[in-house]
Coordinates of N, CA and C in Angstrom, one line a residue:
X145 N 21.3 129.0 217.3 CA 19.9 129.5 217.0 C 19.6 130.5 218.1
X146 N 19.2 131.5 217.5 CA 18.9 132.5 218.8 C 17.5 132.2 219.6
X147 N 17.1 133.0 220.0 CA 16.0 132.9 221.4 C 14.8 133.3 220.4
X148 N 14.8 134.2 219.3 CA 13.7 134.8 218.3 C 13.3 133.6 217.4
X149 N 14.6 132.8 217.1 CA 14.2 132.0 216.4 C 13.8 130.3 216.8
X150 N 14.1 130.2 217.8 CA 13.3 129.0 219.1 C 12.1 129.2 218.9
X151 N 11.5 130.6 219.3 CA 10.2 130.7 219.7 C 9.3 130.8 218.1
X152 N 10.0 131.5 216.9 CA 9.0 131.7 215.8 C 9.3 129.7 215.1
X153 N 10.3 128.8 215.9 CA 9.9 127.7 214.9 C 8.7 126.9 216.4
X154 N 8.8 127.2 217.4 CA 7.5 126.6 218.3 C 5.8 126.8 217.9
X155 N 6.1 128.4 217.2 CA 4.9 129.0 217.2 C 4.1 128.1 216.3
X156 N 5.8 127.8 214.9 CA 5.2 127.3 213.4 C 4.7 125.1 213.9
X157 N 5.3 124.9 215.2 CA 4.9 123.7 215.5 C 3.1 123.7 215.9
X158 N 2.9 124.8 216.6 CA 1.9 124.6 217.4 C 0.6 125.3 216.3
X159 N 0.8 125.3 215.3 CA -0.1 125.7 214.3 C -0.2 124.3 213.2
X160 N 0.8 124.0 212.8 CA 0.8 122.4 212.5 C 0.2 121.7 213.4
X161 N -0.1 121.4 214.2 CA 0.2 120.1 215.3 C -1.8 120.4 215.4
X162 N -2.8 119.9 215.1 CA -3.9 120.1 215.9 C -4.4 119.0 216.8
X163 N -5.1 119.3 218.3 CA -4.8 118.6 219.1 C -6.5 118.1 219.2
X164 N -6.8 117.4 219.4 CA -8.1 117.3 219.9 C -8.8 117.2 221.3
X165 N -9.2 118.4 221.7 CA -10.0 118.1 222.8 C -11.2 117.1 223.1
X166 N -11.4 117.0 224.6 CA -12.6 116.3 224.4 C -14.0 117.2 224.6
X167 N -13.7 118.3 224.8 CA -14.7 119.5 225.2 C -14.5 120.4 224.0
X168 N -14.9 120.1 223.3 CA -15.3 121.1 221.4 C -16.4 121.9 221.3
X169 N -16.3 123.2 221.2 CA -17.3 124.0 220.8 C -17.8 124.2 219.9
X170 N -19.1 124.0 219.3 CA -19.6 123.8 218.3 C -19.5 125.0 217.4
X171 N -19.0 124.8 216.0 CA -18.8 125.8 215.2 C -19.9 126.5 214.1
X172 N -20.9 125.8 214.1 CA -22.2 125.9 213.1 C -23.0 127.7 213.1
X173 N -22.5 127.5 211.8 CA -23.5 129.3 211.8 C -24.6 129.4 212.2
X174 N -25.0 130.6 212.5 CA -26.3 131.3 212.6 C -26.8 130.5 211.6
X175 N -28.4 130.5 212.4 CA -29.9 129.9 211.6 C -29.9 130.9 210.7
X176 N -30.1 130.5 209.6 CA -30.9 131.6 208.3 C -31.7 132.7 208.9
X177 N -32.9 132.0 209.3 CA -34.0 132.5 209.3 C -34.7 132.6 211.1
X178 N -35.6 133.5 211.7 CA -36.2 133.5 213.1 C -37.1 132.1 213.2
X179 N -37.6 132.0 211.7 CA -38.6 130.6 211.3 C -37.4 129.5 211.9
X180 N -36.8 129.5 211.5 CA -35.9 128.0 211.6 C -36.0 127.9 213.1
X181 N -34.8 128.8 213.5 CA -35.2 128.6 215.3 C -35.9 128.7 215.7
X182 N -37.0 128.9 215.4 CA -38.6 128.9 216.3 C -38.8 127.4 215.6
X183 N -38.7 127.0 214.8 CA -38.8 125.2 214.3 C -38.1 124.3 215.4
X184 N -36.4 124.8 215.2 CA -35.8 123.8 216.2 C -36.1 124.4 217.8
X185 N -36.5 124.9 218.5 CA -36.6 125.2 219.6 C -37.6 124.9 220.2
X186 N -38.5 124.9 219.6 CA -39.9 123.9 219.5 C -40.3 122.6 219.4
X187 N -39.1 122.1 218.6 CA -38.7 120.4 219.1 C -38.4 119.9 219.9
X188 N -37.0 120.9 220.3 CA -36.1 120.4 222.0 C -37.4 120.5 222.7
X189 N -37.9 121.8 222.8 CA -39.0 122.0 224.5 C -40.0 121.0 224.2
X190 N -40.2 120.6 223.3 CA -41.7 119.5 223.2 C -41.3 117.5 223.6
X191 N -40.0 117.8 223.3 CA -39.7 116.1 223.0 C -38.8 116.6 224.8
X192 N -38.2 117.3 225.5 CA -37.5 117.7 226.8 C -38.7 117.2 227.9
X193 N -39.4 118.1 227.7 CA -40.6 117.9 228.5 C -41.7 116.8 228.5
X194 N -41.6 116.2 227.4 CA -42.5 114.5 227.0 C -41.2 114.1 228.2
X195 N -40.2 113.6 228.0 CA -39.2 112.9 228.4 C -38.6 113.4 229.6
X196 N -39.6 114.1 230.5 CA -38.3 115.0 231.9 C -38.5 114.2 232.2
X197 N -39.0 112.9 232.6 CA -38.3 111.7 234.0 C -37.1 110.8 233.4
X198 N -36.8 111.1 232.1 CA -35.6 110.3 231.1 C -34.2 110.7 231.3
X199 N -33.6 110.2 231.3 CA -32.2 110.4 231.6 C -31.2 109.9 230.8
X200 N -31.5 109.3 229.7 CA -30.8 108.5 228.9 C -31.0 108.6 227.4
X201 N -30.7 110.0 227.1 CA -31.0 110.5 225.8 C -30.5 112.1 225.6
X202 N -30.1 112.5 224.4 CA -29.3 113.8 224.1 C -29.8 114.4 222.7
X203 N -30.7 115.7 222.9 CA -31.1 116.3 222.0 C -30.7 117.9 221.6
X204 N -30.3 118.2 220.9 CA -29.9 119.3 220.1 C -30.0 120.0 219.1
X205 N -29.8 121.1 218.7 CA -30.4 121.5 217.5 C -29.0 122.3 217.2
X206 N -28.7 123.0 216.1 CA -27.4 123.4 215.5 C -26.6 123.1 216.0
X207 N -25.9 122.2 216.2 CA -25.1 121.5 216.8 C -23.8 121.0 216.3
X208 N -22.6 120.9 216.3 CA -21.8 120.2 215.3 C -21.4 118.5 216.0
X209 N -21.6 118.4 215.2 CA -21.2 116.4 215.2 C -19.8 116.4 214.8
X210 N -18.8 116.1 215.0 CA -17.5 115.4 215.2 C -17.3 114.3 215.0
X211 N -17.1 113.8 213.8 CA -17.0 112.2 213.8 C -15.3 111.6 213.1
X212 N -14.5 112.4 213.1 CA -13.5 112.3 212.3 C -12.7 110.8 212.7
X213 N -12.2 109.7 212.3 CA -11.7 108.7 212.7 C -10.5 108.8 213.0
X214 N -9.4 110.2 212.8 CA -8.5 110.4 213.3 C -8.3 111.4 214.8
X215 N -9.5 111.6 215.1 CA -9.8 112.3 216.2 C -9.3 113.9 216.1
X216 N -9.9 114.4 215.4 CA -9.5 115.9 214.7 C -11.0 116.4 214.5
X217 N -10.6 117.6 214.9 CA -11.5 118.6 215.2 C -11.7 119.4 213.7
X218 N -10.4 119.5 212.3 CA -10.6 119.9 211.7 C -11.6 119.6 210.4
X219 N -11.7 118.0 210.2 CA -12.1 117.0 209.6 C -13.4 116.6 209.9
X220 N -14.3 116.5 208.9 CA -15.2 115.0 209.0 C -16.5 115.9 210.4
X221 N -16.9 116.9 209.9 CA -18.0 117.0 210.9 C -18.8 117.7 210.2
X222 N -20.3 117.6 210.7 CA -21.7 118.2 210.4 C -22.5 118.8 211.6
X223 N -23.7 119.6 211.1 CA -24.2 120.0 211.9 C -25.8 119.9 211.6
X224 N -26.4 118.9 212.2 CA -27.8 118.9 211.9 C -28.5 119.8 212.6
X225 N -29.5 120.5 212.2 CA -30.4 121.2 212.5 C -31.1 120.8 213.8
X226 N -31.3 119.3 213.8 CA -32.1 118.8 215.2 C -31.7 117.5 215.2
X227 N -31.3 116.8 216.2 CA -31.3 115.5 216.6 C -31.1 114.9 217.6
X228 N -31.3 113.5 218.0 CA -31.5 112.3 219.1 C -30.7 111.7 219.2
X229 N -30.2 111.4 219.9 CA -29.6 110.3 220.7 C -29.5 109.4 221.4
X230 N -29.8 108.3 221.9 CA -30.2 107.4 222.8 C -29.5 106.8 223.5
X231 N -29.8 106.6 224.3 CA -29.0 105.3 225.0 C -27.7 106.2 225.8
X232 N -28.1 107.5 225.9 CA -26.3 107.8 226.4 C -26.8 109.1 227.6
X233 N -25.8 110.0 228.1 CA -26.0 110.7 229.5 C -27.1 112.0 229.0
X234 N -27.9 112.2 229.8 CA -28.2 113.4 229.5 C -28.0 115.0 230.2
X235 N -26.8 115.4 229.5 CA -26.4 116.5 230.2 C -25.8 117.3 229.1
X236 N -25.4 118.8 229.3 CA -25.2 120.1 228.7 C -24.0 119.6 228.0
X237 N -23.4 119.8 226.2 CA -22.7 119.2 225.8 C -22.4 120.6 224.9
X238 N -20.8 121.2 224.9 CA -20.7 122.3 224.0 C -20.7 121.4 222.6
X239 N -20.7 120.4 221.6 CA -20.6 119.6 220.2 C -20.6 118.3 221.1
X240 N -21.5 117.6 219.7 CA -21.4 116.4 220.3 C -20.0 115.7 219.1
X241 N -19.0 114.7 220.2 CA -18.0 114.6 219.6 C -17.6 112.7 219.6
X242 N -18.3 112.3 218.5 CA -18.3 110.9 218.7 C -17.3 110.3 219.5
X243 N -16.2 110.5 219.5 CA -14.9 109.7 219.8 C -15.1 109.7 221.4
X244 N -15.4 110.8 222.0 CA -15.7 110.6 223.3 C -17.5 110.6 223.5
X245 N -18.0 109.8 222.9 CA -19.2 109.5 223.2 C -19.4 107.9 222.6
X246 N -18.6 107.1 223.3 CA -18.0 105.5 223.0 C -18.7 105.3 221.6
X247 N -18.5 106.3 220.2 CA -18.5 105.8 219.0 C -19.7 106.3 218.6
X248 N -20.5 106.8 219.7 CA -22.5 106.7 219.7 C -22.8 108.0 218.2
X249 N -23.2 107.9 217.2 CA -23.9 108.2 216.2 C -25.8 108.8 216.6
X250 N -26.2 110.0 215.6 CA -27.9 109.9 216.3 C -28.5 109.0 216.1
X251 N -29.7 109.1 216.4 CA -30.4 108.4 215.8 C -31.6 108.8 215.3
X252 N -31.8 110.1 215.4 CA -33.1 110.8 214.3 C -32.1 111.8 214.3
X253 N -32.1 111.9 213.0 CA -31.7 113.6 212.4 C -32.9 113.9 211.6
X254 N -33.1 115.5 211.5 CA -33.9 116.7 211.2 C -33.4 117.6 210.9
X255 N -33.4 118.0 209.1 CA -33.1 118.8 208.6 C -34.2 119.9 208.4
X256 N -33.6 121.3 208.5 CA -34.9 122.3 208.5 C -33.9 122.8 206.7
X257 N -35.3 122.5 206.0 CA -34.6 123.1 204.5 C -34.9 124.7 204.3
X258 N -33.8 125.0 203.5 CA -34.0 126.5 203.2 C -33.6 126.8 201.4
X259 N -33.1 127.4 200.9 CA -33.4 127.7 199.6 C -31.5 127.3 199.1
X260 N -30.8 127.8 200.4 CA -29.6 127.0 200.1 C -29.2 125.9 200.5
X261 N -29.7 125.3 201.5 CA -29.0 124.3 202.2 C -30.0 122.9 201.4
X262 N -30.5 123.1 201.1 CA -32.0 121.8 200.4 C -31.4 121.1 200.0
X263 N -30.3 121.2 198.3 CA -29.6 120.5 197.7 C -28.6 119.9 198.8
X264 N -28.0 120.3 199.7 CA -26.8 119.7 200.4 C -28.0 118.8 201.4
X265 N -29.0 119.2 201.7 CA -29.7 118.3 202.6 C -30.1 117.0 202.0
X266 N -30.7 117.0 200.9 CA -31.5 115.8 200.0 C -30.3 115.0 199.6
X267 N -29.0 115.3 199.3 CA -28.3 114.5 198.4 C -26.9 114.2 199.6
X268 N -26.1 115.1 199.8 CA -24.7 114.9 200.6 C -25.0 114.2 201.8
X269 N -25.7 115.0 202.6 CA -26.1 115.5 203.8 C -26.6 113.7 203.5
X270 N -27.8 113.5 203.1 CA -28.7 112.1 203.2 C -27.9 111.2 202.8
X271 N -26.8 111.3 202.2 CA -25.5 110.1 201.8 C -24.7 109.9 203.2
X272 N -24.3 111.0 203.7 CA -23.3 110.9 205.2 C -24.3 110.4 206.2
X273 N -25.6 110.8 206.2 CA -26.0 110.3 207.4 C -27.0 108.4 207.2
X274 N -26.7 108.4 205.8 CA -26.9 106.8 205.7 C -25.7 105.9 205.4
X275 N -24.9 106.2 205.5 CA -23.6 105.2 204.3 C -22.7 105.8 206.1
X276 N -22.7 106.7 206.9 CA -21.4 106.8 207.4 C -21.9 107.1 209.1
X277 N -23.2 107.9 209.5 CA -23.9 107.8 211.0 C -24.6 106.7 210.8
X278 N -25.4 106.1 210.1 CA -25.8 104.7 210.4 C -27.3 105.2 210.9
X279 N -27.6 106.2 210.6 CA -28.8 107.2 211.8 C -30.5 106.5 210.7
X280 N -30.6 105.8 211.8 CA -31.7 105.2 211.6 C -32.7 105.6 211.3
X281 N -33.5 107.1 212.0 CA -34.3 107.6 211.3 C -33.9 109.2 210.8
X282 N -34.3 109.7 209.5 CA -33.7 110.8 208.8 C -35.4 111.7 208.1
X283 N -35.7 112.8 208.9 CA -36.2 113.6 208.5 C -36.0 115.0 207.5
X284 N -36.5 115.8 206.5 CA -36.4 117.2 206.4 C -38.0 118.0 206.6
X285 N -37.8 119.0 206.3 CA -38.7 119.6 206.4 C -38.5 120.9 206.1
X286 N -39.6 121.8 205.6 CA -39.2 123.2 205.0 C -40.6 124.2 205.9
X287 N -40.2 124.8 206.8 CA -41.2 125.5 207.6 C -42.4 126.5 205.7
X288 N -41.3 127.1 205.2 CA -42.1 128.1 204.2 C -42.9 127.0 203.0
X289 N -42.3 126.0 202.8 CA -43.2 125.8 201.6 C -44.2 124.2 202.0
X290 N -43.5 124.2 203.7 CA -44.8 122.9 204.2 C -43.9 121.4 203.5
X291 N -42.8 121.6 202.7 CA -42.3 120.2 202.2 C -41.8 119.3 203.3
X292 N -42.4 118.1 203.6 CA -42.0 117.3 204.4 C -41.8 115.8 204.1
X293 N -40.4 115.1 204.4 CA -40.2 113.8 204.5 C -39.8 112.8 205.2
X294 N -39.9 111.7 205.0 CA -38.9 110.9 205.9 C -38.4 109.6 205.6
X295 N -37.2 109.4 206.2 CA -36.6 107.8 205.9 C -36.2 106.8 207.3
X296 N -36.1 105.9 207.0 CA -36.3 105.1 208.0 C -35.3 103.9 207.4
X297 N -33.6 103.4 207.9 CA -32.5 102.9 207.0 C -33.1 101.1 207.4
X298 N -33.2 100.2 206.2 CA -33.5 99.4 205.8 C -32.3 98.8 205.3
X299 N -31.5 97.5 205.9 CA -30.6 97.0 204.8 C -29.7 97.9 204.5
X300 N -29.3 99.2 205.4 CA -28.1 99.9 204.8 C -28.7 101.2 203.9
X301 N -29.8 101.0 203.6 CA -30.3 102.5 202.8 C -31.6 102.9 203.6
X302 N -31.7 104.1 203.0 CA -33.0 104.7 203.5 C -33.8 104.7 202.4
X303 N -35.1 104.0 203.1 CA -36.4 103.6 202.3 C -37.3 104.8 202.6
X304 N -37.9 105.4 201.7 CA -39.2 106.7 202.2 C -40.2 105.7 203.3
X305 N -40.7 107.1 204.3 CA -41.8 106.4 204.7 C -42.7 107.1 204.6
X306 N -43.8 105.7 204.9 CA -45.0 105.7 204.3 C -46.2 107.3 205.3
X307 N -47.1 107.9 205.0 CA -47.6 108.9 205.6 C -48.9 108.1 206.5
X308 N -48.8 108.7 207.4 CA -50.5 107.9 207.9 C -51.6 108.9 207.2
X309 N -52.8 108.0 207.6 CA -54.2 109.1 207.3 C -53.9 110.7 208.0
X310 N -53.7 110.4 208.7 CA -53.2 112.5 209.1 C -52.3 113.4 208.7
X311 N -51.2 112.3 207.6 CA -50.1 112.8 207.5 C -48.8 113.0 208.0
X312 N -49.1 112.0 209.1 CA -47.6 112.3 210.0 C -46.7 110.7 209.4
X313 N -45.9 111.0 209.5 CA -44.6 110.4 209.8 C -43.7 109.6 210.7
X314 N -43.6 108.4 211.0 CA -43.6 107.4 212.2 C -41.8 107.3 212.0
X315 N -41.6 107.7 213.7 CA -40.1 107.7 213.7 C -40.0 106.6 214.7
X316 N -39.1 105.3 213.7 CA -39.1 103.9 215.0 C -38.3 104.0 216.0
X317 N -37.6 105.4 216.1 CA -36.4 105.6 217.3 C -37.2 106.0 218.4
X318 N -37.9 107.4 218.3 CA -38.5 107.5 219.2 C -39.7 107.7 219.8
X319 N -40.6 106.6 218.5 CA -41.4 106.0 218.8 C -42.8 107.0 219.0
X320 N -42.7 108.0 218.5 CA -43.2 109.2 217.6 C -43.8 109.3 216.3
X321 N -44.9 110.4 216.2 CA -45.3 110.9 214.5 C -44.3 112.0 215.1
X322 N -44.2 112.6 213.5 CA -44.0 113.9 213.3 C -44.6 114.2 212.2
X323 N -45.6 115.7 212.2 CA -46.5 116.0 211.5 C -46.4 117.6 211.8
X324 N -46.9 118.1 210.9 CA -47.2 119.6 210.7 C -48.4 120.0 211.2
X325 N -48.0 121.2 212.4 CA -49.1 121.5 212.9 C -49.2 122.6 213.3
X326 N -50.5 123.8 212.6 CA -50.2 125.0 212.7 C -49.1 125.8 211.6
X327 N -48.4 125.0 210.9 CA -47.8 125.7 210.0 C -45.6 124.8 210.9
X328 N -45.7 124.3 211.7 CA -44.8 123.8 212.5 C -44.7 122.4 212.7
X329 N -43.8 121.9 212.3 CA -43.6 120.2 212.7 C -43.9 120.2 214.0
X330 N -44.2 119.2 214.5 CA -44.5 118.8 216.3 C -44.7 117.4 215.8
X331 N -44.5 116.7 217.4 CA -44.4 115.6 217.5 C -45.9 115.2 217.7
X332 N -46.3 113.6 217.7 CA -47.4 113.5 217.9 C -47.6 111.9 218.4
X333 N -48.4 111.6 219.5 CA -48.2 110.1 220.4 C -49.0 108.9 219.4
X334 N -48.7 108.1 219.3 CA -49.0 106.9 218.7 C -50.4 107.0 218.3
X335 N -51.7 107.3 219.0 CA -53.0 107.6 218.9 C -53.3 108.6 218.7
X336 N -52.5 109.7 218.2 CA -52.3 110.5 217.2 C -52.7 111.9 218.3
X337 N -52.2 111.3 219.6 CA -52.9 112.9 220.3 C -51.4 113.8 220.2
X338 N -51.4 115.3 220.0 CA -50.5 116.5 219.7 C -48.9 116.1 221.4
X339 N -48.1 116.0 221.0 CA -47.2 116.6 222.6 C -46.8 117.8 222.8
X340 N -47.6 118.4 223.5 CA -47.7 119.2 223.7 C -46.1 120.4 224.6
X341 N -46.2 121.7 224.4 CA -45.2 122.1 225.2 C -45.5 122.4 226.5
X342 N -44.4 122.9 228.1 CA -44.7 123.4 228.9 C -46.0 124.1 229.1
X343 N -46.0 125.3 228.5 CA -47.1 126.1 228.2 C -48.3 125.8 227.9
X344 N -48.4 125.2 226.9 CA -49.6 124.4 226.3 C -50.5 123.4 227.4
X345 N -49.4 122.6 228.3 CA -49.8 121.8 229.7 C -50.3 122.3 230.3
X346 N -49.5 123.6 230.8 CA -50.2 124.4 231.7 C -51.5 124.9 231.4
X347 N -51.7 125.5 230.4 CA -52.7 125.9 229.9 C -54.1 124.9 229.6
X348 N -53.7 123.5 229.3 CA -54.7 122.6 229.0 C -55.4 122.3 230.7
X349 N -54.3 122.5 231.4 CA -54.4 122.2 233.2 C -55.3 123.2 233.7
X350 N -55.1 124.4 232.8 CA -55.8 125.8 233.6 C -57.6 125.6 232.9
X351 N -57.5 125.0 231.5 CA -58.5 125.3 231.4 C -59.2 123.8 231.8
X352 N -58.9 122.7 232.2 CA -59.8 122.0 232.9 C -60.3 122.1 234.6
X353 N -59.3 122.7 234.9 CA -59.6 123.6 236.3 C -60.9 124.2 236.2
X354 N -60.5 125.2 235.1 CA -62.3 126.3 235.0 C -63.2 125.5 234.6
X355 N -63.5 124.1 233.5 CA -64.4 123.8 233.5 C -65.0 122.6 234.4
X356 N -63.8 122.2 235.3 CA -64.5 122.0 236.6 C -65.3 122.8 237.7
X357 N -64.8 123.4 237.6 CA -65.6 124.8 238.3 C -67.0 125.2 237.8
X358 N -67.1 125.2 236.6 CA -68.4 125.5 235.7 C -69.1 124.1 236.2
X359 N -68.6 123.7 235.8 CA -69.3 122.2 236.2 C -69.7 122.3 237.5
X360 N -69.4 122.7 239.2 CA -69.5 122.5 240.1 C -70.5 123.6 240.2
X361 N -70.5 124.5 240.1 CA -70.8 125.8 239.9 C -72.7 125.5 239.2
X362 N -72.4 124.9 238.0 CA -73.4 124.7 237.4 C -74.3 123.8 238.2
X363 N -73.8 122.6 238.9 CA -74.4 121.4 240.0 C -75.2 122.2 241.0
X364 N -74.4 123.4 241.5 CA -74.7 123.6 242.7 C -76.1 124.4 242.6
X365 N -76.2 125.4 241.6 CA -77.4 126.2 240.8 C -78.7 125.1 240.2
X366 N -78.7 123.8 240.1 CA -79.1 122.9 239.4 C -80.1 122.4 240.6
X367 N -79.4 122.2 241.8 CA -79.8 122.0 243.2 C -80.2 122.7 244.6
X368 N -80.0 124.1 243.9 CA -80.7 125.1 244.5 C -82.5 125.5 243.9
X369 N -82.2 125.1 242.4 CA -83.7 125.7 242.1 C -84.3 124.3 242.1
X370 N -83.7 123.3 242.5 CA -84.5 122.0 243.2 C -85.2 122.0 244.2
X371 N -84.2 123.1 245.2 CA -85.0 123.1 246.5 C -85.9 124.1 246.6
X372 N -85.6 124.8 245.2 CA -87.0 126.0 245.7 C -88.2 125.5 245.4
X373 N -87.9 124.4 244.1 CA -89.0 123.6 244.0 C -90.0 122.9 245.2
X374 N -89.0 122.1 245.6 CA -89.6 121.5 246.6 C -90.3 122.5 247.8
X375 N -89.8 123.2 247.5 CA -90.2 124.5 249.3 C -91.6 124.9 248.3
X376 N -91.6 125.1 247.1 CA -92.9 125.6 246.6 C -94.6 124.5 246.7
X377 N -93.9 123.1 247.1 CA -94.8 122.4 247.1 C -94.8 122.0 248.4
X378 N -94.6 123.4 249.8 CA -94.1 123.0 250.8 C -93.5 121.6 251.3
X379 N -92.1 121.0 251.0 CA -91.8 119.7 251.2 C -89.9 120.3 251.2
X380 N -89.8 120.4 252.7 CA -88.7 120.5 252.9 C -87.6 119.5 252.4
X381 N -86.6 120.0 251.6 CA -85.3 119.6 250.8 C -84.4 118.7 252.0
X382 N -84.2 119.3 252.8 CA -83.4 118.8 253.7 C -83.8 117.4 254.4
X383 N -84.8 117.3 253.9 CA -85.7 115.8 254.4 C -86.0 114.9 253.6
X384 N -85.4 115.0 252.5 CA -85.0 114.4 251.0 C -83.6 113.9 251.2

């Protein structure tokens, strides 16, 4: 066998042979739409920032999941639009790749629907992630036409859940609504107050600053024309 022909039967091994890393780069296309990523990007920052003193949880959005039982990268993977994780490290992950994530499955998936992907979301998509992730709670949602649902796996299936008076959606994982707000899902705390993003904090912080200031501001003008009172009925303030 010559030296040409060594190397073209290695080449034809190493194209057969696929190996699995444990460091997988996620292969999931571009978002459709600027809507969709302004959807999922607005989940991470809002549920990141509820949760900065947490360390024991893994959120992502287009992401590919890995779950093949042969440990192959070619086989057996999805990519949810947004999802949770629990119980496991919280740090920068190129895919999440069950086999090296001791078996761990999410546990809220969030689909953002679009005009193609809807059918694969409602029917495939909601079969794999009840019969084969085990993913306890299962959202969709459609930023353009406002369509929103949710399941919550009971006994092996997913049961719809029920809407509160405001319309949100109770996620038992992480202990969350999720409701449409502004035209945008966002999360929302048990007594139904908004969680808010970075920005939004800041801003809530800036504007109770100023209206303590009005407030002080107001006190101090309130107690000035007190004492001009008093000085009018000659009766020195300072002796009060």
């Amino acid at each position: 066998m010559t030296i040409a022909q060594e190397l073209d039967d290695q080449k034809g091994i190493c194209q057969d042979v696929i190996f699995p890393p444990g460091d997988l780069y996620s292969d999931e296309p571009p978002l459709e739409t600027e809507l969709h990523l302004e959807q999922i990007m607005l989940l991470l920052k809002c549920l990141k920032w509820l949760w900065r003193d947490r360390n024991d949880f893994y959120t992502a959005g287009n992401l590919t999941i890995y779950y093949s039982p042969r440990q192959l990268k070619s086989e057996n993977f999805r990519g949810p639009d947004f999802f949770v994780v629990l119980g496991t490290e919280r740090k920068t992950r190129k895919s999440w790749v069950v086999w090296e994530e001791d078996g761990k499955y999410p546990n809220v998936i969030l689909e953002i629907l679009s005009d193609s992907t809807a059918n694969t979301d409602k029917d495939l998509k909601k079969k794999i992630y009840q019969d084969t992730f085990r993913t306890p709670d299962y959202f969709w949602f459609d930023p353009y036409t406002q369509e929103f649902a949710g399941f919550h796996l009971v006994d092996g299936e997913y049961q719809p859940l029920q809407a509160s008076e405001q319309g949100h959606l109770w996620s038992h994982q992480l202990g969350l609504y999720l409701g449409v707000y502004e035209g945008l899902l966002r999360f929302f705390t048990r007594d139904g107050q908004l969680v808010p993003t970075p920005e939004e904090t800041a801003e809530q912080a800036e504007q109770k600053a100023e209206q303590s200031q009005q407030q002080a501001e107001q006190a101090e003008q309130k107690a000035e024309r007190l004492a001009a009172k008093l000085r009018e009925l000659n009766i020195d303030p300072d002796t009060i």
